[in-house]
Coordinates of C-alpha atoms in Angstrom, one line a residue:
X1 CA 140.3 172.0 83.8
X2 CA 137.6 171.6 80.9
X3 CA 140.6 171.9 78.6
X4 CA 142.5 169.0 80.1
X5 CA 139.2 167.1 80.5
X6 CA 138.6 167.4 76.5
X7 CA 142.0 166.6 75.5
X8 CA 141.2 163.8 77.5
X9 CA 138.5 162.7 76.1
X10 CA 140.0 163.4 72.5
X11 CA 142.9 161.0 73.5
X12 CA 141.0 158.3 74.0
X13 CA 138.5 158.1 71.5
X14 CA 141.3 158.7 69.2
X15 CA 142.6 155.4 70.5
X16 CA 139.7 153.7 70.4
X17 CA 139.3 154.1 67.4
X18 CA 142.9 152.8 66.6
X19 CA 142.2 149.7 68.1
X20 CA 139.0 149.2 66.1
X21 CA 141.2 149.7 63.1
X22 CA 143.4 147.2 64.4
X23 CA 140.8 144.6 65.2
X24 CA 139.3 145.1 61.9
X25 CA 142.5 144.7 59.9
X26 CA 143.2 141.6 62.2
X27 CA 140.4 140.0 61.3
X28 CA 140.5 140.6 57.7
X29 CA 144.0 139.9 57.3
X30 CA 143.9 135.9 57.3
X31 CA 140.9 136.6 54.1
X32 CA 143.6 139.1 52.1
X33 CA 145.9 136.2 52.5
X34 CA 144.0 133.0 51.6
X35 CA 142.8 135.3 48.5
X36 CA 146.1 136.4 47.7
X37 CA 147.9 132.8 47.9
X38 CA 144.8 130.9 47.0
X39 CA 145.0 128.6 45.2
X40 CA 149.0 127.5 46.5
X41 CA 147.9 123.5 45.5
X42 CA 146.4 121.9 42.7
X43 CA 142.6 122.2 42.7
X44 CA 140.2 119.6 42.3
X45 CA 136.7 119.6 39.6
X46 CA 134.9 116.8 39.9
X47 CA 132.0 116.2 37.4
X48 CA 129.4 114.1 37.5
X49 CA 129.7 112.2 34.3
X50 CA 132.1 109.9 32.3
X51 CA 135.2 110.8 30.1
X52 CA 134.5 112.3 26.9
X53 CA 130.8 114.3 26.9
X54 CA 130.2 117.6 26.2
X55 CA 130.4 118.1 29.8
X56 CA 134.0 116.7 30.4
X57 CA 135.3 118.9 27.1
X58 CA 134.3 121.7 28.0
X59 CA 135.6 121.3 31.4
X60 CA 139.2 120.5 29.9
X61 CA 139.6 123.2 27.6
X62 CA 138.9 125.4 30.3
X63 CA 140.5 124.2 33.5
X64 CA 143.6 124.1 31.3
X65 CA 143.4 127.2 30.5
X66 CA 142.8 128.5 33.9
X67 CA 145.4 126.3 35.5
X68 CA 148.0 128.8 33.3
X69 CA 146.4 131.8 34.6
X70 CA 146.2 131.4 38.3
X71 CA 149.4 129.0 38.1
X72 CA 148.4 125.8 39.5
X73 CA 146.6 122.5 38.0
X74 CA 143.4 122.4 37.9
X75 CA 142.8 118.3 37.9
X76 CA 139.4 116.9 36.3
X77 CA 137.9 113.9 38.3
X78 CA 135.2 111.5 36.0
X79 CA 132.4 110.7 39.1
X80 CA 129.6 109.2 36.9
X81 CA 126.4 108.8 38.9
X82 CA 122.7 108.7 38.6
X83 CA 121.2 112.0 39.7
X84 CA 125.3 113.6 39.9
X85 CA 125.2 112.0 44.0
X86 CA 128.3 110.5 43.9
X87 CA 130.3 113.7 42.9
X88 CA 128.0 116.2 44.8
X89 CA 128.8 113.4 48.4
X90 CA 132.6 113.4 47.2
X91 CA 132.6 117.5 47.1
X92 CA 130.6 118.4 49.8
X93 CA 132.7 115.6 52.8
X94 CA 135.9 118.1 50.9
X95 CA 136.9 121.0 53.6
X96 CA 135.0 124.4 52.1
X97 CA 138.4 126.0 51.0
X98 CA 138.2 126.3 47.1
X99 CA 140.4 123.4 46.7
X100 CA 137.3 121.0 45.6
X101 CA 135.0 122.3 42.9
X102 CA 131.5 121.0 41.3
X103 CA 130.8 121.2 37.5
X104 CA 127.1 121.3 37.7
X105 CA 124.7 121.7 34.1
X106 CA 121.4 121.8 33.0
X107 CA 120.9 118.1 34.2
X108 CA 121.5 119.2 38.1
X109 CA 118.6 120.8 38.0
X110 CA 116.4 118.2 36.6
X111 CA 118.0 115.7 39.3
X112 CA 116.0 118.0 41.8
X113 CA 113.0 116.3 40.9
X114 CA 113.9 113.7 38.8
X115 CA 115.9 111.7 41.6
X116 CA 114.0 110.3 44.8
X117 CA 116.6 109.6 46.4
X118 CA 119.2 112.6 46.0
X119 CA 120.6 113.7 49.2
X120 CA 122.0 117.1 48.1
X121 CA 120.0 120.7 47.6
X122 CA 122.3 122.3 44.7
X123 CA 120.3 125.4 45.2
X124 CA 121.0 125.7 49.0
X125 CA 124.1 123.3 49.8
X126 CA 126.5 125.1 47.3
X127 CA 127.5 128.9 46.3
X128 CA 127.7 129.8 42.3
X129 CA 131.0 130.8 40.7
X130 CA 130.6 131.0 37.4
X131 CA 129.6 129.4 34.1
X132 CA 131.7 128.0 31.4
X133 CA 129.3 127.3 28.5
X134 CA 126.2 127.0 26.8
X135 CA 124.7 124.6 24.2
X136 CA 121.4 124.4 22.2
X137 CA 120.4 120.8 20.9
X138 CA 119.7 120.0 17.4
X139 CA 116.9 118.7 16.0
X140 CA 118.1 116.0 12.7
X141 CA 116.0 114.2 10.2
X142 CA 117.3 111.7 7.6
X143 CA 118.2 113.1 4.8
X144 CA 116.4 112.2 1.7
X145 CA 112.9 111.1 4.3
X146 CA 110.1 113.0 3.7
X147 CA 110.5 115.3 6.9
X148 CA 113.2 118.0 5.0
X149 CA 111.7 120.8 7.6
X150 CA 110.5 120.7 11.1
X151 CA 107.1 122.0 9.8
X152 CA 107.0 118.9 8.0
X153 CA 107.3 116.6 11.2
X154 CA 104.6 119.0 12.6
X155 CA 102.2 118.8 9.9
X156 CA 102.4 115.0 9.9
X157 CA 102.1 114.5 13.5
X158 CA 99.3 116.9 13.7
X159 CA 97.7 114.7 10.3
X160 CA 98.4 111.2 12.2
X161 CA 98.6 111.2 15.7
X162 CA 101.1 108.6 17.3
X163 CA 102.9 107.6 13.2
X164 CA 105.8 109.5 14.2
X165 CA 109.0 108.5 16.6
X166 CA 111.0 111.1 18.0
X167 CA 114.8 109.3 19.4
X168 CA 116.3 110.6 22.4
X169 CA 118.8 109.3 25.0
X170 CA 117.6 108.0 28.3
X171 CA 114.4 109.1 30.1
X172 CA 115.0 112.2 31.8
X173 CA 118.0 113.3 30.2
X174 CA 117.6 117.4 29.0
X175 CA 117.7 116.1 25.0
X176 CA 114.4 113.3 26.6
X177 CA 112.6 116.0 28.2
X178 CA 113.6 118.9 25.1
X179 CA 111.3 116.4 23.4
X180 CA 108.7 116.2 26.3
X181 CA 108.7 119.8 25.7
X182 CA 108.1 119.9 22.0
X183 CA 105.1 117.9 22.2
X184 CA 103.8 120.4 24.9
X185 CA 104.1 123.3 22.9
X186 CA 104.0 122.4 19.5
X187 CA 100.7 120.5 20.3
X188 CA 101.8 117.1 18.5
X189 CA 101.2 113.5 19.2
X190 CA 104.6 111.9 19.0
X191 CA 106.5 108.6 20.7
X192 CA 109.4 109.6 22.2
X193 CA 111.7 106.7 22.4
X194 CA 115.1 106.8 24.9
X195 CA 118.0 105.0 23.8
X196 CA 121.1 104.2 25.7
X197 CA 123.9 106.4 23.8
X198 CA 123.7 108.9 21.5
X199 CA 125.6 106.7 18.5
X200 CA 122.1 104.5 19.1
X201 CA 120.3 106.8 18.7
X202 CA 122.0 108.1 15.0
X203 CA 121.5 104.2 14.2
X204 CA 117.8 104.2 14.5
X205 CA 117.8 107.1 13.2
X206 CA 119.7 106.5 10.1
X207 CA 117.4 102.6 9.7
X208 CA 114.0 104.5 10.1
X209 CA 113.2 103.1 13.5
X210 CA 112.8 106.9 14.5
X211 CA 111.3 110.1 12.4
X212 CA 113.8 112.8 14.1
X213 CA 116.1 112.9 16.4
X214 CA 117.3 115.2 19.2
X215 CA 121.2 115.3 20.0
X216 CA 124.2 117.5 21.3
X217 CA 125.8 119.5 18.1
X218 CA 128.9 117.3 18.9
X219 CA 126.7 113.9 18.5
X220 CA 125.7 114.9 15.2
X221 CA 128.4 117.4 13.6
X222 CA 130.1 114.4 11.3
X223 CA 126.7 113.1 10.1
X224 CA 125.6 116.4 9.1
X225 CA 129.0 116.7 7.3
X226 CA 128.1 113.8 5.4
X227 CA 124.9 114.7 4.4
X228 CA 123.5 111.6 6.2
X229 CA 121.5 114.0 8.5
X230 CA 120.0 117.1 8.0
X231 CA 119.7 119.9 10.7
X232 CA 116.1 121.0 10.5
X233 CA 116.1 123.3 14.2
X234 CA 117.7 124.5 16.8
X235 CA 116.5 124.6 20.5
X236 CA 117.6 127.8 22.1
X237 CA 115.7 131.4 21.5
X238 CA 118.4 132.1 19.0
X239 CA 119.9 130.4 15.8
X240 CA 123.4 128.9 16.2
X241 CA 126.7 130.8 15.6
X242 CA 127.5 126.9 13.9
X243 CA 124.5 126.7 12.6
X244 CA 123.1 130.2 11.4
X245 CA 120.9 128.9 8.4
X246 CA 118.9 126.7 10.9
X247 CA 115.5 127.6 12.7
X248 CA 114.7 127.9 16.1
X249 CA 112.0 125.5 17.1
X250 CA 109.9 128.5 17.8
X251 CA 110.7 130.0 14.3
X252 CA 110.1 126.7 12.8
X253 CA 106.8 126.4 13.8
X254 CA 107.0 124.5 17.0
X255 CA 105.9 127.1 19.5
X256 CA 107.2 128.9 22.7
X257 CA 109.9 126.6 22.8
X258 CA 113.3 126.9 24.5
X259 CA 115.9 124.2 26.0
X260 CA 119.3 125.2 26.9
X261 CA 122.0 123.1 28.7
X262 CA 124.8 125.1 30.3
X263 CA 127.7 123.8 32.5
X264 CA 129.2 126.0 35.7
X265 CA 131.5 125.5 38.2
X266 CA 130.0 125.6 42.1
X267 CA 131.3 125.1 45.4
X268 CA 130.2 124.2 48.3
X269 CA 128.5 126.4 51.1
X270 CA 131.0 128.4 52.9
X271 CA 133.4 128.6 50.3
X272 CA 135.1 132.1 51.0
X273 CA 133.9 134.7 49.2
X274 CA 137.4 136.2 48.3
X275 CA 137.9 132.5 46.7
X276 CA 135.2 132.6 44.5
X277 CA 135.5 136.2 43.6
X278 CA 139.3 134.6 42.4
X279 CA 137.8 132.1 40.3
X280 CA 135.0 134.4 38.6
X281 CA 137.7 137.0 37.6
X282 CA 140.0 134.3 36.7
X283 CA 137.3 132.4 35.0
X284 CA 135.9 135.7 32.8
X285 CA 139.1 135.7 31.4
X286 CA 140.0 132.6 30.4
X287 CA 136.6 132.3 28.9
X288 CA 136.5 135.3 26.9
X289 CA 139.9 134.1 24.8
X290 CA 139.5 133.5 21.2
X291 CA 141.5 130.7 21.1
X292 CA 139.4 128.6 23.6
X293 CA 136.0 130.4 22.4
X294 CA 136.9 128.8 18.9
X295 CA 137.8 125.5 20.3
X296 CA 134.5 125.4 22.2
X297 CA 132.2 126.7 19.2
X298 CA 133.7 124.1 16.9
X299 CA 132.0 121.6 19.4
X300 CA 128.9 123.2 20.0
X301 CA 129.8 125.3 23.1
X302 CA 129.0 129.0 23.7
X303 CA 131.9 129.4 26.1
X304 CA 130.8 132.3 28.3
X305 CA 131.4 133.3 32.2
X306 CA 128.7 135.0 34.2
X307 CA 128.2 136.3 37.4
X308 CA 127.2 133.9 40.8
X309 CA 123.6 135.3 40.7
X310 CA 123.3 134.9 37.1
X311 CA 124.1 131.3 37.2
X312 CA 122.5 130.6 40.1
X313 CA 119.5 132.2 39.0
X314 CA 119.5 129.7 35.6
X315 CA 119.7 126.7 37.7
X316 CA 116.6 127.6 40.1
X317 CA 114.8 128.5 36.9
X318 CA 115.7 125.1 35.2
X319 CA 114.5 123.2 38.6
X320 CA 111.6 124.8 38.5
X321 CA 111.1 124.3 34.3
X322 CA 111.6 120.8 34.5
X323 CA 109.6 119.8 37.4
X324 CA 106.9 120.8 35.6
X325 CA 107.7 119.1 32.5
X326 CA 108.4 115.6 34.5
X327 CA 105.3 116.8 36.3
X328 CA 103.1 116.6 32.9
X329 CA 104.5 114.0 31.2
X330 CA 104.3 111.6 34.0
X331 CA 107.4 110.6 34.6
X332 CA 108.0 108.7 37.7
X333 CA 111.1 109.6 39.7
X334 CA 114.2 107.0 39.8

């Protein structure tokens, strides 16, 4: 009798446990397929600024690149905005499939506090997939002024407070507040003063409106061809693969300095994670091919994937670096 009770028993825990395997393959089975036919349609980026930036190149050269490897376009929409609201709005009112993608950068995070009326928390309405590149800024003096070295812009400034002009585009934009920043830590009394585009910049530059300016490698790369400009640092914690012979603003002189720009691809919140475990594989490939690593250094770019955490990890660290420096230099918001 205890025999037949136990086998009993045996038997049904046995199919128990059957079904539980069951329920949890039935559950999972709809994920393993949307992660094994995603993406079955072309797949919308949308980025938050015009045609032709360092933002929209990079995003080319790679989206074409990874519409060959996972076999379907990848199509680049131009969504120009102040604070990035009009692409973040157009992403986040798109189902949370994979099939609509945010390039996000180093400016998304100074939106945070930049922007009063910005209706979107990047930190906490989207998921991280990867990044696609890196750039420094470099800082350029005419060639032939006095001001051959950054130590020499220093020196002056520190000699006579308020003489020298540093030339930036608009308020609030990374290369406006990279010079907020060198005034914080290199302890100088400059004028920082925006201009609309980075060609007006070069000009006032170039007439002696301005002492220095600070611009994308890509702004700059032809003048310093031509001699017309001369590189005299670099803003990240390293020198420049492009640039090797150039100082850091730290080495130069100019203190615990560091500004970065970077440019990743996000989602929004509830993206499945099997999706954006797709794109970060796909994504670490593509980014890690000579050809396309050349084609991005020649402009500037460090093309380089990471993981979700590490990116998103970077952009709460830049919201919270560039509060403070809108913070100190008084910047009211937009």
């Amino acid at each position: 009798m205890a025999d037949k009770r136990e086998r009993y028993t045996s038997s049904r825990r046995a199919a128990l446990c059957a079904g539980m395997v069951a329920l949890a393959a039935a559950l999972l089975l709809p994920q393993i397929a949307h992660a094994q036919s995603y993406p079955n349609r072309p797949v919308r980026l949308i980025l938050p600024f015009g045609a032709g930036g360092v933002a929209d190149v990079t995003a080319r050269l790679v989206t074409e690149k990874l519409g060959e490897k996972l076999g379907q376009r990848f199509v680049i929409e131009n969504m120009p905005g102040a604070g990035g609201i009009n692409a973040a709005r157009a992403v986040l009112s798109s189902p949370a499939d994979g099939y609509t993608l945010a390039l996000f950068s180093n400016g998304t995070a100074i939106s945070v506090s930049l922007f009063k009326n910005q209706t979107f928390n990047p930190v906490t309405d989207f998921v991280p997939v990867s990044s696609m590149g890196y750039f420094d800024f470099i800082f350029v003096t005419k060639t032939g002024s006095p001001y051959g070295t950054l130590a020499d812009i220093i020196k002056t400034a520190k000699e006579k407070p308020g003489a020298l002009n540093i030339g930036t585009i608009n308020v609030g934009s990374t290369q406006n507040l990279a010079a907020q920043l060198f005034k914080s830590t290199s302890g100088v009394d400059v004028t920082i003063v925006p201009f609309r585009s980075s060609p007006e910049v070069l000009i006032a530059l170039l007439r002696g409106d301005v002492q220095m300016a600070i611009e994308n490698y890509s702004a700059v790369q032809s003048h310093i061809a031509d001699r017309a400009v001369t590189p005299v640092s670099s803003s990240g914690i390293m020198r420049t693969t492009f640039l090797p012979e150039v100082p850091t603003v730290k080495e130069a002189g100019g203190g615990n300095f560091e500004a970065r720009s970077w440019n990743a691809i996000f989602a929004p919140k509830g993206t499945p994670p099997e999706v954006v475990a797709t794109l970060n594989a796909a994504l670490r490939e593509v980014l890690d091919m000579p050809d396309l690593k050349k084609r991005a250094l020649d402009l500037g770019i460090e093309a380089r994937a990471s993981s979700p955490e590490e990116i998103l990890d970077r952009l709460k660290a830049d919201v919270d670096k560039w509060a403070q420096v809108i913070e100190r230099a008084g910047i009211a918001k937009q």
